[in-house]
Amino acid sequence: MFTEFFYLLRAHGLPVSVNEWYTLLEALQQGLAGASLTSFYHLCRAVLVKSEAHYDRFDQAFARFFAGVESPEGMPEKIWEWLDRELPEDHVVRQLGELRQYDLETLKKMLAERLAEQQEEHHGGSYWVGTGGTSPFGHSGFHPGGIRLGGESRNRSAVKVAAERRFAQFRDDETLDTRQFQIALRKLRQFTSRLDGAKTELDIEATIKETGDHAGRLTLVWNRPRQNAIKVLLLMDSGGSMLAYSRLCNQLFQAVNRSTHFKDLRVYYFHNCIYDWLYPDAACRQSTALSTAHLLRTMSPDYRVILVGDASMAPGELTRPGGIIEWGLHNEEPGYVWLERVRNHFEHSVWLNPIPASYWEWVEGAYTIGLVRRVFPMFELTLAGLEQAIRQLKARAACG
Amino acid sequence: MAASFGRFRGSSTYIVSEELSNSVNVAIALKKPLLIKGEPGTGKTMLARSIAEALGMRLLVWNIKSTSKAQEGLYVYDTVQRLCDSQFGDNDVSDVSRYIKLGKLGEAFVSPEQVVLLIDEIDKADLEFPNDLLWELDQMSFYIPETKQTITAVHRPVVVITSNAEKELPDAFLRRCIFHYIEFPDAERMKEIVRVHYPNLEKKLLEQCLETFYWIRSLDSLQKKPSTSELLDWLQALVLGGISPRRMGEEIPFLGVLLKKNQDVEALLWSLQHPRGSRRPQFHGR
């Protein structure tokens, strides 16, 4: 029966592996789950789930598999009204030991029977469905093995702790898995020991030679550790048409941003195409704009340039003076000229396009994509595309 | 092993939730590393200390830095010392093992009694760091080519690994761990925690403080929410400063202990002047 739970977890998007499943079975064999569903729940979660971002999905799957979830639709409207009422004063519960523990099936059956009997709302007390008290049904009460019906849990012993979904806020739909991109970006490095820094590495070869030259008197030779000399300039399109790809671009941005191995990393934004101005944040506000010409003057040509954009725009934005999409701005020179200027200043540059390569000939912006491709080598923004792009960026004798 | 299951129940100075102590015991019983994540200040590092204390074991701490290499945890071969010694003839240079210095992991392996090994802030290190430790943590042994010696764990150490989620950890590594995310304690548990540290704190003052504390934490505009350790510092400051519960109701003294960033202090003051909803405690004389 358990194997179904395994597949249910995977169906809920949890990356549970067979290894982890075996670990769980081993734990169960050792009797680590104890006798209660709650400790079984904790055991499963500790062994199978490896990120708080997945806790919520696990809770849902668990609740679905083991309890059929408390479903608000399935419960008579009236009961919800009773339960929504104010909580009365806490009664001190003395005879907790006498309260019977029921299994889930019995509880469900009893609940059904009791609902059939009960005609009014109850708060406190030990039998009817309501808030407080020690009846196994309702919320805010205390019963060692009762069913909590909605409301807030005060004592955490109800077996359906999973249905609370306490970890909903940690879901990773927003935080992105950037590791693969990061690994790809690691290949973008070029080691050199010519940079500044303390000499901390022992150069064995040179030490032996020097020691020999000094007639056996030990002479230690130290080297600077090798460091990555690569500097990166990331230029991102933040135009309206890029909205559809914001998740993907975000992923790339985070990966680049977290890659600590670059000597320098600069990120600027543009809107559809590069003109006289670049912007330090995605909002592209004119008040914070930086002159593109100034940046080109001040940045050394050995920066590796990664442009990210869909390259889809009206042809005029690329080819005409004044073609800039921004209202109230004017460009003396067409965007095309600026792109070529960027291309010519830097030794290595690539364009990453979030539109899949197989669509480039067919999408709305096919014409401008074609134009941009004449200036920059273009790759699709996928893992494979990024790897190709990085190979291009590392090639030493690129035209420029 | 089953007999010793459930050995860890927290210690006199460290309050654990049942979930957490379960996870610890599962990790010990299954002989797998325990990976702990959680907001800063939720006591991730303290947990290892507490496990060691509760189980009566020695604690070894391996603090990870951005420059840490997996190799350093196993052993370091001190070539320079050996060369120097060969020059001056101080020691027996032909004995390579004199120049093999075991790292924290190696130390934990050779220890004659079982120890708790804390690998603190593993996410600080290089991306590949956790992968480089897979074999050693799995097999609990490693090979030293210089001395042709295999170091195998006498007793499998209880391994606790903490992460602040600065980097994502590789899947292969995660699959081998037992994972637990320490939630930020709610007000009830926080009271217990404070009691452990300040048993004599006035009840009224504590309640007043917690109310303020959780209100501050509920502000979305903060860049860094105050954590347990900041609360404890704050309480101490309040006690030393002789602040009465009555004054607590009117203002927030020593705010700088709770909020470390200028923007956060401003955000808080702004929220005080623009109250929204009823969650804000009432700051007026009573």
XYZ file of C-alpha atoms in Angstrom:
686
model
C 0.000 0.000 0.000
C 2.941 2.262 0.678
C 4.320 2.303 -2.824
C 1.284 4.309 -3.861
C 2.293 6.967 -1.371
C 5.703 7.114 -3.033
C 4.130 7.739 -6.421
C 1.686 10.223 -4.958
C 4.607 12.207 -3.546
C 6.290 12.201 -6.915
C 3.046 13.214 -8.558
C 2.959 16.187 -6.182
C 6.300 17.238 -7.581
C 8.549 16.028 -4.789
C 11.852 14.694 -6.085
C 11.810 11.584 -3.915
C 14.339 8.985 -5.017
C 14.283 5.240 -4.567
C 17.255 5.532 -2.213
C 15.342 7.758 0.125
C 12.368 5.446 -0.062
C 14.546 2.529 1.012
C 15.853 4.640 3.855
C 12.289 5.227 4.989
C 11.440 1.526 4.820
C 14.576 0.763 6.815
C 13.528 3.323 9.395
C 10.077 1.773 9.628
C 11.616 -1.641 10.069
C 13.618 -0.272 12.971
C 10.391 0.965 14.448
C 11.395 4.611 14.315
C 7.912 5.792 13.474
C 6.626 4.861 16.902
C 2.943 4.139 17.164
C 1.385 7.419 16.139
C 0.612 8.902 12.779
C 2.177 12.182 13.879
C 5.601 10.704 14.458
C 5.210 8.750 11.243
C 4.559 12.058 9.529
C 7.693 13.589 11.027
C 9.752 10.566 10.063
C 8.542 10.621 6.460
C 9.216 14.321 6.176
C 12.713 14.127 7.654
C 13.734 11.285 5.368
C 11.958 12.141 2.128
C 11.855 15.930 1.933
C 15.071 17.866 1.561
C 13.929 21.450 1.326
C 11.525 23.583 3.290
C 10.243 24.692 -0.103
C 8.821 21.195 -0.530
C 7.241 20.934 2.908
C 3.950 22.284 1.653
C 3.658 19.808 -1.203
C 4.535 17.027 1.172
C 1.849 18.180 3.602
C -0.735 18.140 0.864
C 0.266 14.724 -0.409
C 0.366 13.323 3.102
C -3.002 14.737 4.013
C -4.476 13.425 0.802
C -3.105 9.945 1.193
C -3.631 9.353 4.878
C -6.697 11.288 5.753
C -8.560 12.253 2.638
C -8.014 15.848 3.871
C -10.600 17.733 5.808
C -12.576 18.996 2.892
C -14.633 22.069 3.679
C -17.097 21.218 0.907
C -17.882 17.906 2.476
C -18.900 19.340 5.841
C -22.369 20.641 6.573
C -22.479 24.439 6.439
C -24.003 24.622 9.924
C -21.032 22.957 11.564
C -18.690 25.517 10.087
C -20.846 28.257 11.574
C -20.652 26.664 15.018
C -16.925 26.322 14.734
C -16.441 29.896 13.619
C -17.907 31.281 16.830
C -15.864 32.859 19.573
C -13.918 30.531 21.751
C -15.288 30.296 25.265
C -13.042 30.363 28.353
C -10.660 27.447 28.635
C -11.828 24.719 30.944
C -9.203 22.929 32.886
C -9.146 19.375 31.729
C -8.281 16.976 34.502
C -9.073 13.517 33.350
C -7.085 13.486 30.154
C -5.911 9.995 30.884
C -9.443 8.731 30.699
C -9.994 10.084 27.222
C -9.951 7.277 24.752
C -7.705 7.262 21.702
C -9.545 6.352 18.542
C -8.162 5.362 15.200
C -9.040 7.488 12.223
C -11.715 5.174 10.834
C -13.559 4.950 14.121
C -13.271 8.687 14.558
C -14.740 9.360 11.155
C -17.587 6.969 11.821
C -18.248 8.503 15.230
C -18.151 11.976 13.734
C -20.741 11.006 11.174
C -22.987 9.520 13.856
C -22.582 12.447 16.157
C -23.321 14.935 13.419
C -26.496 13.080 12.763
C -27.462 13.371 16.452
C -26.356 16.925 17.141
C -28.893 19.661 16.580
C -27.221 22.783 17.949
C -23.859 24.394 18.492
C -21.607 23.500 21.380
C -18.535 25.059 22.869
C -16.673 23.255 25.585
C -17.847 19.929 26.884
C -16.691 16.464 26.046
C -19.167 15.016 23.606
C -20.655 17.272 20.959
C -18.889 18.797 17.995
C -17.729 22.306 18.864
C -14.858 24.454 20.023
C -12.864 23.916 23.214
C -13.562 21.061 25.613
C -12.406 17.496 25.280
C -14.686 16.051 22.648
C -12.665 14.384 19.923
C -14.413 16.592 17.349
C -14.043 20.299 16.667
C -11.195 22.700 17.190
C -9.256 24.440 19.969
C -10.177 21.666 22.350
C -8.014 18.968 23.750
C -8.338 15.332 22.975
C -5.198 13.208 22.511
C -6.423 11.742 19.248
C -9.302 13.785 17.971
C -10.202 15.239 14.616
C -9.735 18.960 14.344
C -12.477 20.527 12.303
C -11.083 23.758 10.823
C -10.123 26.622 13.103
C -6.708 27.065 14.661
C -4.905 24.242 16.353
C -4.042 24.930 19.966
C -2.808 21.548 20.969
C -0.946 19.865 18.215
C -2.075 16.326 18.820
C -4.708 16.088 16.119
C -3.552 13.545 13.610
C -4.228 15.823 10.710
C -1.434 18.239 11.446
C -0.425 17.934 7.817
C -3.638 19.451 6.567
C -2.727 22.755 8.178
C -0.225 23.444 5.442
C 1.957 25.571 7.694
C 4.714 25.680 5.133
C 2.733 27.144 2.271
C 4.850 30.306 2.420
C 8.025 28.376 1.695
C 6.890 26.959 -1.647
C 9.555 27.279 -4.300
C 7.379 28.314 -7.199
C 9.101 31.665 -6.840
C 12.574 30.738 -5.691
C 14.225 29.089 -8.612
C 16.482 26.148 -8.965
C 19.541 27.846 -10.345
C 22.113 25.216 -9.612
C 22.320 23.856 -13.147
C 22.853 27.312 -14.597
C 25.463 27.986 -11.957
C 27.335 24.825 -12.825
C 27.298 25.855 -16.490
C 28.577 29.325 -15.617
C 31.471 27.831 -13.710
C 32.953 26.804 -17.016
C 33.331 30.495 -17.774
C 36.693 30.928 -16.190
C 40.220 31.506 -17.213
C 42.789 30.977 -14.558
C 45.732 33.202 -14.135
C 48.172 33.728 -11.313
C 49.218 37.117 -12.527
C 46.663 38.920 -10.412
C 47.467 40.599 -7.130
C 47.164 38.754 -3.878
C 49.320 37.104 -1.259
C 51.694 34.380 -2.357
C 50.435 31.421 -0.397
C 51.063 28.391 -2.571
C 54.292 26.452 -2.410
C 55.879 26.061 -5.835
C 57.471 22.633 -5.452
C 59.345 22.613 -8.764
C 60.878 26.038 -8.221
C 61.653 25.191 -4.598
C 63.629 22.113 -5.615
C 65.494 24.080 -8.254
C 66.288 26.985 -5.951
C 67.321 24.631 -3.146
C 69.611 22.831 -5.573
C 71.067 26.139 -6.753
C 71.812 27.048 -3.155
C 73.782 23.872 -2.640
C 71.027 22.138 -0.716
C 70.128 25.001 1.591
C 66.355 25.002 1.718
C 64.920 27.886 -0.277
C 61.147 28.048 -0.411
C 59.442 29.564 -3.429
C 55.854 30.704 -3.150
C 53.291 31.434 -5.788
C 50.051 33.326 -5.900
C 47.083 31.005 -6.073
C 45.483 31.006 -9.481
C 42.406 33.123 -9.799
C 39.688 33.561 -12.313
C 40.432 36.610 -14.442
C 37.095 36.688 -16.184
C 34.938 39.782 -15.894
C 31.326 39.661 -16.951
C 28.961 42.318 -18.240
C 25.358 41.199 -18.243
C 22.926 43.307 -20.269
C 19.296 42.361 -19.856
C 16.229 43.403 -21.786
C 13.460 44.356 -19.380
C 10.933 45.325 -22.027
C 7.287 44.339 -21.992
C 7.659 41.415 -24.365
C 10.220 39.915 -21.970
C 7.614 39.559 -19.235
C 6.668 36.123 -20.508
C 10.229 34.967 -19.940
C 10.824 36.745 -16.648
C 11.057 33.488 -14.711
C 13.690 32.088 -16.991
C 15.657 35.341 -17.094
C 15.423 35.621 -13.341
C 16.899 32.177 -13.083
C 19.842 33.185 -15.230
C 20.265 36.434 -13.354
C 20.332 34.684 -9.991
C 22.792 32.121 -11.251
C 25.125 34.796 -12.587
C 24.689 36.880 -9.483
C 25.497 34.006 -7.162
C 28.526 32.950 -9.119
C 31.244 34.297 -6.930
C 34.063 33.188 -9.153
C 34.044 36.148 -11.514
C 36.586 38.857 -10.975
C 33.939 41.453 -11.666
C 30.274 41.354 -12.555
C 28.238 44.276 -13.871
C 24.569 44.129 -14.693
C 22.656 46.737 -16.712
C 19.232 46.779 -18.241
C 17.842 48.116 -21.476
C 14.425 48.377 -23.006
C 14.066 46.343 -26.221
C 17.289 47.654 -27.728
C 20.405 49.476 -26.560
C 20.567 53.198 -27.301
C 22.282 56.125 -25.620
C 21.381 54.989 -22.122
C 21.654 51.890 -19.957
C 19.950 51.433 -16.592
C 21.203 49.941 -13.340
C 17.838 48.381 -12.459
C 15.051 46.634 -14.292
C 12.678 49.581 -13.902
C 14.736 51.521 -16.479
C 14.052 54.931 -14.914
C 15.581 57.849 -16.722
C 16.677 59.379 -13.411
C 19.199 56.608 -12.855
C 20.304 56.197 -16.450
C 23.966 55.858 -17.372
C 25.440 56.895 -20.658
C 26.186 53.895 -22.849
C 29.036 55.733 -24.511
C 30.575 56.461 -21.128
C 30.337 52.817 -20.087
C 31.948 51.698 -23.318
C 34.765 54.176 -22.754
C 35.422 53.113 -19.193
C 35.014 49.344 -19.421
C 37.955 47.376 -20.669
C 37.333 45.295 -23.802
C 38.068 42.047 -21.998
C 34.695 41.994 -20.254
C 32.677 39.034 -21.472
C 29.328 40.431 -22.562
C 26.142 38.423 -22.212
C 23.076 40.121 -23.674
C 19.718 38.660 -22.776
C 16.669 39.617 -24.782
C 14.030 38.332 -27.155
C 15.318 40.654 -29.892
C 11.737 40.994 -31.039
C 10.701 44.578 -31.748
C 9.362 46.781 -34.435
C 11.963 47.017 -37.215
C 12.063 50.791 -36.798
C 13.334 50.470 -33.234
C 16.427 48.906 -34.647
C 16.953 50.663 -37.928
C 15.676 54.252 -37.615
C 16.955 57.273 -35.725
C 14.258 58.177 -33.216
C 12.980 54.636 -33.284
C 13.263 54.272 -29.515
C 10.107 52.880 -27.971
C 10.310 55.104 -24.898
C 7.961 58.071 -25.076
C 9.793 61.375 -24.771
C 13.236 60.034 -25.625
C 14.997 60.414 -28.903
C 17.930 58.526 -30.330
C 20.124 60.235 -32.932
C 21.515 56.967 -34.145
C 19.550 53.784 -34.816
C 19.712 50.952 -32.297
C 21.537 48.847 -34.809
C 24.533 51.193 -34.652
C 24.619 50.967 -30.869
C 24.528 47.187 -30.959
C 27.444 47.134 -33.346
C 29.285 49.575 -31.145
C 28.911 47.226 -28.180
C 29.924 44.291 -30.319
C 33.032 46.058 -31.586
C 34.179 47.399 -28.245
C 34.214 44.063 -26.457
C 36.273 41.122 -27.568
C 33.693 38.543 -26.604
C 29.960 38.896 -26.632
C 26.933 36.656 -27.052
C 23.201 37.155 -27.176
C 20.949 34.761 -25.262
C 17.384 34.566 -26.477
C 14.666 33.067 -24.272
C 12.673 32.217 -27.410
C 13.549 28.649 -28.458
C 15.869 28.601 -31.459
C 13.466 26.588 -33.570
C 10.989 29.511 -33.444
C 13.398 32.271 -34.400
C 12.432 32.156 -38.063
C 8.717 32.114 -37.344
C 7.837 34.359 -34.431
C 6.548 37.892 -34.782
C 9.994 39.386 -34.243
C 11.694 37.105 -36.771
C 12.883 40.062 -38.834
C 14.658 41.848 -35.965
C 15.949 38.573 -34.566
C 17.589 38.052 -37.949
C 19.133 41.534 -37.825
C 20.454 41.110 -34.303
C 21.887 37.731 -35.230
C 24.005 39.429 -37.837
C 25.644 41.421 -35.050
C 25.826 38.942 -32.180
C 26.141 35.185 -32.113
C 22.752 34.185 -30.716
C 21.938 31.193 -28.543
C 18.714 30.102 -26.946
C 18.419 30.578 -23.197
C 18.484 26.952 -22.151
C 21.116 24.965 -20.359
C 22.496 23.681 -23.646
C 22.370 27.144 -25.228
C 24.152 28.674 -22.268
C 26.888 26.081 -22.522
C 27.367 26.852 -26.211
C 27.429 30.559 -25.459
C 30.059 30.072 -22.789
C 32.211 28.130 -25.206
C 31.944 31.079 -27.558
C 32.859 33.525 -24.794
C 35.940 31.532 -23.893
C 37.247 31.261 -27.425
C 40.321 33.420 -27.462
C 40.524 34.647 -31.013
C 36.983 35.733 -31.560
C 36.541 38.393 -34.184
C 36.181 41.838 -32.787
C 20.214 0.562 17.687
C 16.488 0.607 18.267
C 17.108 0.325 21.974
C 18.896 3.643 22.057
C 16.343 5.354 19.840
C 14.840 8.412 21.372
C 17.899 9.249 23.383
C 17.901 12.890 22.444
C 15.278 15.008 24.156
C 16.975 18.375 24.265
C 19.135 19.562 27.098
C 18.852 21.843 30.084
C 19.860 24.914 28.098
C 18.302 24.094 24.773
C 14.614 23.598 24.108
C 13.746 21.431 21.120
C 10.422 20.783 19.491
C 9.281 17.200 19.345
C 9.708 17.249 15.583
C 13.313 18.270 15.849
C 14.226 15.728 18.505
C 12.527 13.093 16.336
C 14.638 14.097 13.364
C 17.790 13.971 15.454
C 16.973 10.510 16.717
C 16.062 9.258 13.260
C 19.379 10.530 11.914
C 21.280 8.826 14.710
C 19.402 5.544 14.269
C 19.783 5.514 10.490
C 23.413 6.643 10.746
C 22.940 9.481 8.310
C 24.063 13.079 8.477
C 21.436 15.477 9.764
C 21.054 18.582 7.630
C 19.616 21.548 9.510
C 18.274 24.637 7.823
C 16.459 27.592 9.288
C 16.385 31.332 9.738
C 19.514 32.791 11.284
C 19.283 32.760 15.052
C 17.036 29.716 15.380
C 19.796 27.821 17.112
C 21.121 25.584 14.369
C 24.652 25.588 15.692
C 23.473 25.290 19.277
C 21.676 22.079 18.369
C 24.921 20.170 17.824
C 26.229 21.441 21.148
C 23.049 20.296 22.814
C 23.160 16.841 21.188
C 26.723 16.388 22.358
C 25.772 17.462 25.859
C 22.677 15.270 26.030
C 24.426 12.167 24.728
C 27.596 12.810 26.680
C 29.803 12.974 23.623
C 32.645 15.237 22.614
C 31.806 17.910 20.042
C 34.049 18.620 17.082
C 33.290 21.766 15.106
C 34.355 22.242 11.533
C 33.630 25.833 10.575
C 33.272 26.192 6.843
C 34.519 29.327 5.107
C 34.338 30.375 1.500
C 37.879 29.122 1.020
C 37.381 25.763 2.743
C 38.280 22.666 0.778
C 36.862 19.233 1.478
C 40.408 17.891 1.650
C 41.179 20.073 4.691
C 38.552 18.219 6.666
C 40.305 14.929 6.017
C 43.983 15.722 6.394
C 46.683 18.209 5.480
C 50.151 17.185 4.431
C 52.589 19.722 5.832
C 55.281 19.715 3.164
C 56.951 22.878 4.326
C 57.478 21.605 7.858
C 58.978 18.438 6.474
C 61.341 20.348 4.207
C 62.403 22.570 7.082
C 63.000 19.596 9.317
C 65.089 17.915 6.627
C 67.247 21.003 6.520
C 67.908 21.229 10.198
C 67.566 17.581 11.083
C 65.228 18.229 13.969
C 62.908 15.289 13.482
C 62.805 11.982 11.723
C 61.915 13.159 8.213
C 61.568 9.675 6.782
C 58.429 9.193 8.810
C 55.830 10.849 6.576
C 53.035 10.253 9.018
C 54.518 12.882 11.321
C 53.571 15.473 8.740
C 50.046 14.274 8.112
C 47.722 16.422 10.190
C 44.201 15.139 10.408
C 41.357 17.564 9.792
C 38.117 17.672 11.770
C 36.539 14.823 9.869
C 39.678 12.716 10.243
C 39.799 13.550 13.920
C 36.193 12.410 14.331
C 37.013 9.138 12.580
C 39.994 8.189 14.696
C 38.463 9.239 18.007
C 38.276 6.203 20.287
C 34.805 7.171 21.487
C 31.832 8.315 19.430
C 31.746 12.082 18.851
C 29.348 14.657 17.458
C 30.759 16.362 14.368
C 29.291 19.724 13.442
C 29.926 20.905 9.893
C 28.829 24.500 10.311
C 27.461 26.596 7.445
C 28.290 24.205 4.650
C 26.725 26.564 2.121
C 29.549 29.054 2.642
C 31.950 26.830 0.758
C 32.431 26.235 -2.911
C 29.611 24.753 -4.984
C 31.312 21.378 -5.285
C 32.295 21.116 -1.640
C 29.421 18.870 -0.471
C 29.955 16.511 -3.414
C 33.586 16.113 -2.450
C 32.541 14.765 0.928
C 29.959 12.250 -0.315
C 32.178 9.207 -0.244
C 33.764 10.015 3.092
C 30.416 10.625 4.810
C 28.917 7.511 3.230
C 31.738 5.080 3.794
C 33.173 6.788 6.860
C 36.691 6.191 5.629
C 39.333 7.807 3.433
C 42.739 6.961 2.056
C 45.964 8.869 2.610
C 48.232 8.171 -0.370
C 51.308 9.697 1.324
C 51.311 7.069 4.050
C 49.359 4.380 2.179
C 47.005 4.356 5.104
C 43.248 4.089 5.212
C 41.534 5.977 7.996
C 38.280 4.305 8.943
C 35.878 5.546 11.563
C 36.198 3.678 14.844
C 32.709 4.848 15.717
C 30.512 6.495 13.148
C 30.293 10.105 14.366
C 26.914 11.810 14.702
C 27.171 14.312 11.870
C 25.195 17.551 12.044
C 25.381 19.891 9.063
C 23.947 23.391 9.085
C 23.092 25.554 6.115
C 21.833 29.105 5.749
C 20.632 28.381 2.243
C 23.047 30.824 0.647
C 23.702 28.211 -1.982
C 21.657 25.264 -3.074
C 23.144 21.925 -2.166
C 23.596 19.180 -4.759
C 20.856 16.547 -5.011
C 23.210 13.621 -4.531
C 24.263 15.117 -1.235
C 20.720 15.870 -0.110
C 19.589 12.325 -0.832
C 21.981 11.047 1.801
C 20.876 13.390 4.538
C 18.037 13.553 6.992
C 16.618 17.023 6.630
C 15.016 19.307 9.146
C 13.929 22.889 8.816
C 13.826 24.724 12.128
C 10.774 26.929 12.186
C 10.863 30.207 13.957
C 9.473 29.464 17.422
C 5.987 30.735 18.206
C 5.311 32.905 21.261
C 4.630 29.943 23.572
C 7.851 28.152 22.739
C 9.701 31.432 22.804
C 8.596 31.866 26.421
C 10.123 28.494 27.283
C 13.331 29.438 25.514
C 13.561 32.748 27.335
C 12.854 30.992 30.656
C 15.884 28.767 30.089
C 18.107 31.806 29.699
C 16.485 34.203 32.153
C 14.556 32.155 34.720
C 13.770 35.183 36.861
C 12.394 37.489 34.230
C 9.251 39.295 35.250
C 6.241 37.727 33.573
C 4.582 40.984 32.674
C 7.727 42.365 31.109
C 8.289 39.210 29.073
C 4.790 39.233 27.700
C 5.038 42.869 26.832
C 8.368 42.279 25.112
C 7.175 39.265 23.148
C 4.159 41.166 21.943
C 6.386 43.928 20.627
C 8.909 41.456 19.265
C 6.386 39.450 17.238
C 4.769 42.623 16.013
C 8.118 43.840 14.710
C 8.686 40.478 13.043
C 5.307 40.687 11.374
C 6.311 43.862 9.520
C 6.867 43.019 5.883
C 8.985 46.069 5.250
C 11.935 44.820 7.315
C 15.006 43.622 5.473
C 16.290 41.610 8.386
C 13.824 40.354 10.940
C 15.088 40.175 14.513
C 15.810 36.614 15.611
C 15.895 34.703 18.873
C 19.436 35.732 19.703
C 18.532 39.382 19.203
C 15.496 38.966 21.435
C 17.654 37.472 24.171
C 20.156 40.316 23.873
C 17.345 42.811 23.963
C 15.812 41.281 27.080
C 19.167 41.431 28.784
C 19.550 45.061 27.800
C 16.092 45.796 29.193
C 16.816 44.070 32.476
C 20.191 45.774 32.856
C 18.629 49.091 31.928
C 15.958 48.565 34.564
C 13.075 49.088 32.184
C 9.699 48.544 33.801
C 6.876 46.737 32.025
C 4.926 49.967 32.254
C 7.522 51.809 30.207
C 7.593 48.926 27.738
C 3.966 49.615 27.006
C 4.779 53.139 25.927
C 7.900 52.857 23.839
C 10.501 50.481 22.437
C 13.751 51.094 24.326
C 17.109 49.870 22.962
C 15.679 49.406 19.509
C 19.180 49.177 18.088
C 19.624 45.760 19.686
C 16.711 44.358 17.703
C 17.211 46.122 14.393
C 20.675 46.434 12.940
C 19.916 48.307 9.778
C 19.052 51.974 9.464
C 16.390 51.306 6.864
C 14.725 48.817 9.188
C 14.555 51.323 12.019
C 13.020 53.838 9.656
C 10.548 51.275 8.375
C 9.537 50.516 11.944
C 9.061 54.158 12.853
C 7.000 54.622 9.729
C 4.783 51.697 10.706
C 4.345 53.171 14.176
C 3.134 56.442 12.717
C 0.887 54.772 10.176
C -0.822 52.015 12.121
C -2.753 49.556 10.040
C -5.021 46.874 11.444
C -5.151 45.853 15.050
C -1.988 43.763 15.304
C 0.075 46.651 16.539
C 0.379 46.747 20.309
C -1.094 49.862 21.869
C 1.640 52.228 22.871
C 0.083 54.565 25.371
C 0.066 54.929 29.118
C -2.326 52.679 31.005
